[in-house]
C-alpha atoms as a printed R data frame, in Angstrom:
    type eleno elety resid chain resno       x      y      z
1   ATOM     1    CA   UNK     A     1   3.917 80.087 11.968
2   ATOM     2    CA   UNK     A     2   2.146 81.460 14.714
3   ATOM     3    CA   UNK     A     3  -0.937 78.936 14.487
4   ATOM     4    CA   UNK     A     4   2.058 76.108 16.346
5   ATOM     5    CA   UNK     A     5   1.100 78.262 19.836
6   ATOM     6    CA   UNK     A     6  -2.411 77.019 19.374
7   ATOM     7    CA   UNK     A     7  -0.893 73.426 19.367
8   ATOM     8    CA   UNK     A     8   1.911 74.264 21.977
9   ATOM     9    CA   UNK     A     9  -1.007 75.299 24.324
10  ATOM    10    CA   UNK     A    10  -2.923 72.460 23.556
11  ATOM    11    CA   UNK     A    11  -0.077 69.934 24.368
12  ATOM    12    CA   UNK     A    12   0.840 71.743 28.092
13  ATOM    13    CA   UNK     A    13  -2.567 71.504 28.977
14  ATOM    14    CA   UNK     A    14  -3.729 67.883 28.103
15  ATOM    15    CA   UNK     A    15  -0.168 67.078 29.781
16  ATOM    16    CA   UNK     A    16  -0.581 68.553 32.929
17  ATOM    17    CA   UNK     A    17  -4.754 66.985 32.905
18  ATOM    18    CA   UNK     A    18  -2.628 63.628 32.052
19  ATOM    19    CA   UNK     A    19  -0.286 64.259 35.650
20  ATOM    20    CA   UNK     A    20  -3.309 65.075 37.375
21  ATOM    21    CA   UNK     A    21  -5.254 62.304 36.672
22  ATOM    22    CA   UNK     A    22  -2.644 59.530 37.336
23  ATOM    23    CA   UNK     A    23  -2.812 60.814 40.948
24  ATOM    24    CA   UNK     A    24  -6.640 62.003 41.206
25  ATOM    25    CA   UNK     A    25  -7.833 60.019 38.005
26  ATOM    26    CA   UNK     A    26 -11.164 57.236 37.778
27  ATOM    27    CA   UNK     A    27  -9.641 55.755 34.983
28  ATOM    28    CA   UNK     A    28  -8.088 52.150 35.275
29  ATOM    29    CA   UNK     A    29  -7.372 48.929 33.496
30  ATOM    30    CA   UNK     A    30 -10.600 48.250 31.563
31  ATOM    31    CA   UNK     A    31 -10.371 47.130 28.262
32  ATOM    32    CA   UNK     A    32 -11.186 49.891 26.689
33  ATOM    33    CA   UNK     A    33  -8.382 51.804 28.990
34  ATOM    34    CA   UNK     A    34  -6.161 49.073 27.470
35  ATOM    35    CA   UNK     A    35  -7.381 49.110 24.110
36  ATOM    36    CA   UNK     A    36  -7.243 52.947 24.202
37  ATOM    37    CA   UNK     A    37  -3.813 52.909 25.218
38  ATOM    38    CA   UNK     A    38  -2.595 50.428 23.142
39  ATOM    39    CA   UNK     A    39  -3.625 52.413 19.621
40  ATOM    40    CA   UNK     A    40  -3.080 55.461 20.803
41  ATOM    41    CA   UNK     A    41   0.313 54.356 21.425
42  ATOM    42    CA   UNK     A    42   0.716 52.995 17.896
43  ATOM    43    CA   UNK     A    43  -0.199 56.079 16.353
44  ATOM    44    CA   UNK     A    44   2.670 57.536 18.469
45  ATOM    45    CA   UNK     A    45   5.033 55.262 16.546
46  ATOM    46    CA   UNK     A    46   3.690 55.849 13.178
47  ATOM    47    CA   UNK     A    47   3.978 59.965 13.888
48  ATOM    48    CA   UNK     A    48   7.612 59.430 15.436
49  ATOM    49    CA   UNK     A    49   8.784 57.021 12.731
50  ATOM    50    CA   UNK     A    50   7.320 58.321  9.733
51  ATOM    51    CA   UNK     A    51   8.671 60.859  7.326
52  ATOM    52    CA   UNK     A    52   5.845 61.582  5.158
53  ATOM    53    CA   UNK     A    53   3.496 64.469  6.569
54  ATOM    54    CA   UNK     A    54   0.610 62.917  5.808
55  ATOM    55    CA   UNK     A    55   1.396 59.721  7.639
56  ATOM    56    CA   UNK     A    56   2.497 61.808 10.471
57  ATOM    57    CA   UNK     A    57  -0.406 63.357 10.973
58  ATOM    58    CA   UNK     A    58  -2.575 60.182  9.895
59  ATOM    59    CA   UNK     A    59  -0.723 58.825 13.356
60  ATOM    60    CA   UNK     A    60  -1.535 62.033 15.058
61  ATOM    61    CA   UNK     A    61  -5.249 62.040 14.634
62  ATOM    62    CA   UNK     A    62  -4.896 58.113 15.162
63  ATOM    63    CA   UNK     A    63  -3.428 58.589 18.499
64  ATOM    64    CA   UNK     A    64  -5.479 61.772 19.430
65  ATOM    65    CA   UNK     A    65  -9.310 59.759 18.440
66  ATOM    66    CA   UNK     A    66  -8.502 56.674 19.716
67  ATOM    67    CA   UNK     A    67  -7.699 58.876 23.152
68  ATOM    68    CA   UNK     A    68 -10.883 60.716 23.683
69  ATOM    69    CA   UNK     A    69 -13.023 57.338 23.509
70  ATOM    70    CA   UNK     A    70 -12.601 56.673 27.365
71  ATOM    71    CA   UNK     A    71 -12.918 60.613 27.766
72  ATOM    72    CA   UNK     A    72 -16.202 60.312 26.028
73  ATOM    73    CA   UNK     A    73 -17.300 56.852 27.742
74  ATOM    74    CA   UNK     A    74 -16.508 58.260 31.272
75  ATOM    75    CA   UNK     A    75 -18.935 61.570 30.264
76  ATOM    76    CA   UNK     A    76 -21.688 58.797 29.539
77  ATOM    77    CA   UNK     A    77 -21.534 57.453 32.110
78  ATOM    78    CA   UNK     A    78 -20.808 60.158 34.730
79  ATOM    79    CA   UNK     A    79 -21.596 63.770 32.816
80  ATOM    80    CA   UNK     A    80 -22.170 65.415 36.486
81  ATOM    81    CA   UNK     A    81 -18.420 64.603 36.957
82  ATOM    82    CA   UNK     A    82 -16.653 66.908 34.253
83  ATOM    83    CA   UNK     A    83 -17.945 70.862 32.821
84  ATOM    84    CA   UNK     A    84 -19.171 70.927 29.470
85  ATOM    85    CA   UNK     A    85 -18.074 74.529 29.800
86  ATOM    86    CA   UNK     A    86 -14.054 73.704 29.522
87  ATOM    87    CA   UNK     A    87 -14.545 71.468 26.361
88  ATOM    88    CA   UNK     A    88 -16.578 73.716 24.971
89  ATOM    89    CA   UNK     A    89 -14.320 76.381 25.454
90  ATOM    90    CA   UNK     A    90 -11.271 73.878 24.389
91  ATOM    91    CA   UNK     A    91 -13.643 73.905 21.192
92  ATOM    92    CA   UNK     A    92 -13.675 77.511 20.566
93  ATOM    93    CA   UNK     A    93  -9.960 77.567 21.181
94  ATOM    94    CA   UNK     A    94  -9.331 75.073 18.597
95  ATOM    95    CA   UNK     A    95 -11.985 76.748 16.262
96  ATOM    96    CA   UNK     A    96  -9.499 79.967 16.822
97  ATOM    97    CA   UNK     A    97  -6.525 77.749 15.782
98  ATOM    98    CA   UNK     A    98  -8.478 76.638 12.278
99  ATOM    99    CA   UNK     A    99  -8.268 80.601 11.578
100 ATOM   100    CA   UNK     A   100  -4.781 81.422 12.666
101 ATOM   101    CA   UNK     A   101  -3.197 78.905 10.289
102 ATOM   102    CA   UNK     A   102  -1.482 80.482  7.661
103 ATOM   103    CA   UNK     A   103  -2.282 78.627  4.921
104 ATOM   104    CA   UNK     A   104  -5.087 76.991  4.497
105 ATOM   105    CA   UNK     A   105  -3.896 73.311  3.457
106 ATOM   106    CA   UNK     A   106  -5.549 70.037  4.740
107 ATOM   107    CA   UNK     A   107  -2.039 69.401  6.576
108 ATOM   108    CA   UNK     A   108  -2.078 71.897  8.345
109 ATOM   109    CA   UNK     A   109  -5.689 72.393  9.148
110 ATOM   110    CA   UNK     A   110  -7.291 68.793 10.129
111 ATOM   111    CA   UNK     A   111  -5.482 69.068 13.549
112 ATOM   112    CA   UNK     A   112  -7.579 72.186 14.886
113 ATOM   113    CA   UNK     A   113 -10.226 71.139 12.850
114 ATOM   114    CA   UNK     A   114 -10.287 67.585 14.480
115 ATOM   115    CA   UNK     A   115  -9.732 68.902 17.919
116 ATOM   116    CA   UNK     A   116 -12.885 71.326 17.581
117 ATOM   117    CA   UNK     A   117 -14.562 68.101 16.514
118 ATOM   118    CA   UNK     A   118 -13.567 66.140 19.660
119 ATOM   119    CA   UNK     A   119 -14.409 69.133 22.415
120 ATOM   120    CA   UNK     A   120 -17.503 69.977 21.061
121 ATOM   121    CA   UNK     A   121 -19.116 66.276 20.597
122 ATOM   122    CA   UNK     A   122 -17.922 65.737 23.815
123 ATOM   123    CA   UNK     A   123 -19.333 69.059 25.426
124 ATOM   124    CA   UNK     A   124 -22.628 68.396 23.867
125 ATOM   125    CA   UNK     A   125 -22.172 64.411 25.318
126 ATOM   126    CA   UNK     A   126 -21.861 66.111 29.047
127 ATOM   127    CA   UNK     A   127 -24.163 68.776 28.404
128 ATOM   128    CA   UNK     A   128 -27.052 66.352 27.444
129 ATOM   129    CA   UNK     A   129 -25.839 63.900 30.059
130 ATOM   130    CA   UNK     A   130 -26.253 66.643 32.380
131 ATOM   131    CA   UNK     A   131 -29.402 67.575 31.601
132 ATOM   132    CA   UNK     A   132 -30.914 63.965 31.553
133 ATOM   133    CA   UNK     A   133 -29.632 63.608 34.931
134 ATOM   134    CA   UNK     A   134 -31.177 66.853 36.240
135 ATOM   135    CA   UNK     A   135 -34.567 66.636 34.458
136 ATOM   136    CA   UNK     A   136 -34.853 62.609 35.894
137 ATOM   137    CA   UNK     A   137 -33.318 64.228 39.788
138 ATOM   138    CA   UNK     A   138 -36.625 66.479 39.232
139 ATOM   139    CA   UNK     A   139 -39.174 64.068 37.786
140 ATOM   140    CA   UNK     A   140 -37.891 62.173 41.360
141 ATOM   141    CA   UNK     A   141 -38.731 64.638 43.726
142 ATOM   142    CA   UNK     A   142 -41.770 65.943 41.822
């Protein structure tokens, strides 16, 4: 139904971050870039080769987790470098999708609901980052 928009928009967007950030991107070979990578791509498989719903979307959410853990590790370690503002709002947006499904069945719901999950811990990650960073910048001067 109309709730696929929601994921339609979700996938343009993270692609065209991904094609910006293998020209402008910090990320690299690390091993948790590899180890990232390497799971994420396995839950790719399991979504592609699988014809049971649930396992698709078990290799979804697989693929999707495993890729926000160098996401979150950057925000640790740099929250001055990304807005807490646009995964916030990414978390609102998939809040929005969690109400536009149709019917409400796990299937179809743990997507959006998963997605809210993953932009708002990792808002709340930059946001307190953020304001670490500032309050010990102040403490500094003071």
């Amino acid at each position: 139904g109309d709730s696929i928009w929601f994921l339609v928009g979700d996938l343009f967007i993270t692609g065209v971050i991904f094609v910006i950030s293998l020209f402008r991107g910090v990320g690299g070979w690390s091993k948790v870039d590899i180890a990232s990578i390497t799971v994420a791509l396995m839950g790719l498989v399991i979504w592609q080769t699988s014809h049971s719903p649930v396992c698709q979307m078990i290799g979804t959410l697989t693929a999707d987790m495993v890729a926000i853990v160098p996401t979150l590790k950057k925000s640790l370690e740099d929250p001055m470098n990304d807005s807490p503002v646009i995964f916030a709002t990414g978390s609102i947006a998939a809040l929005l999708g969690v109400f536009s499904v149709g019917e409400w069945n796990i299937i179809l719901l743990f997507y959006p609901a998963h997605l809210y999950t993953a932009n708002f811990l990792t808002a709340v990650v930059i946001g307190t980052g953020r304001y670490y960073a500032k309050r010990t910048l102040i403490k500094g001067v003071i």
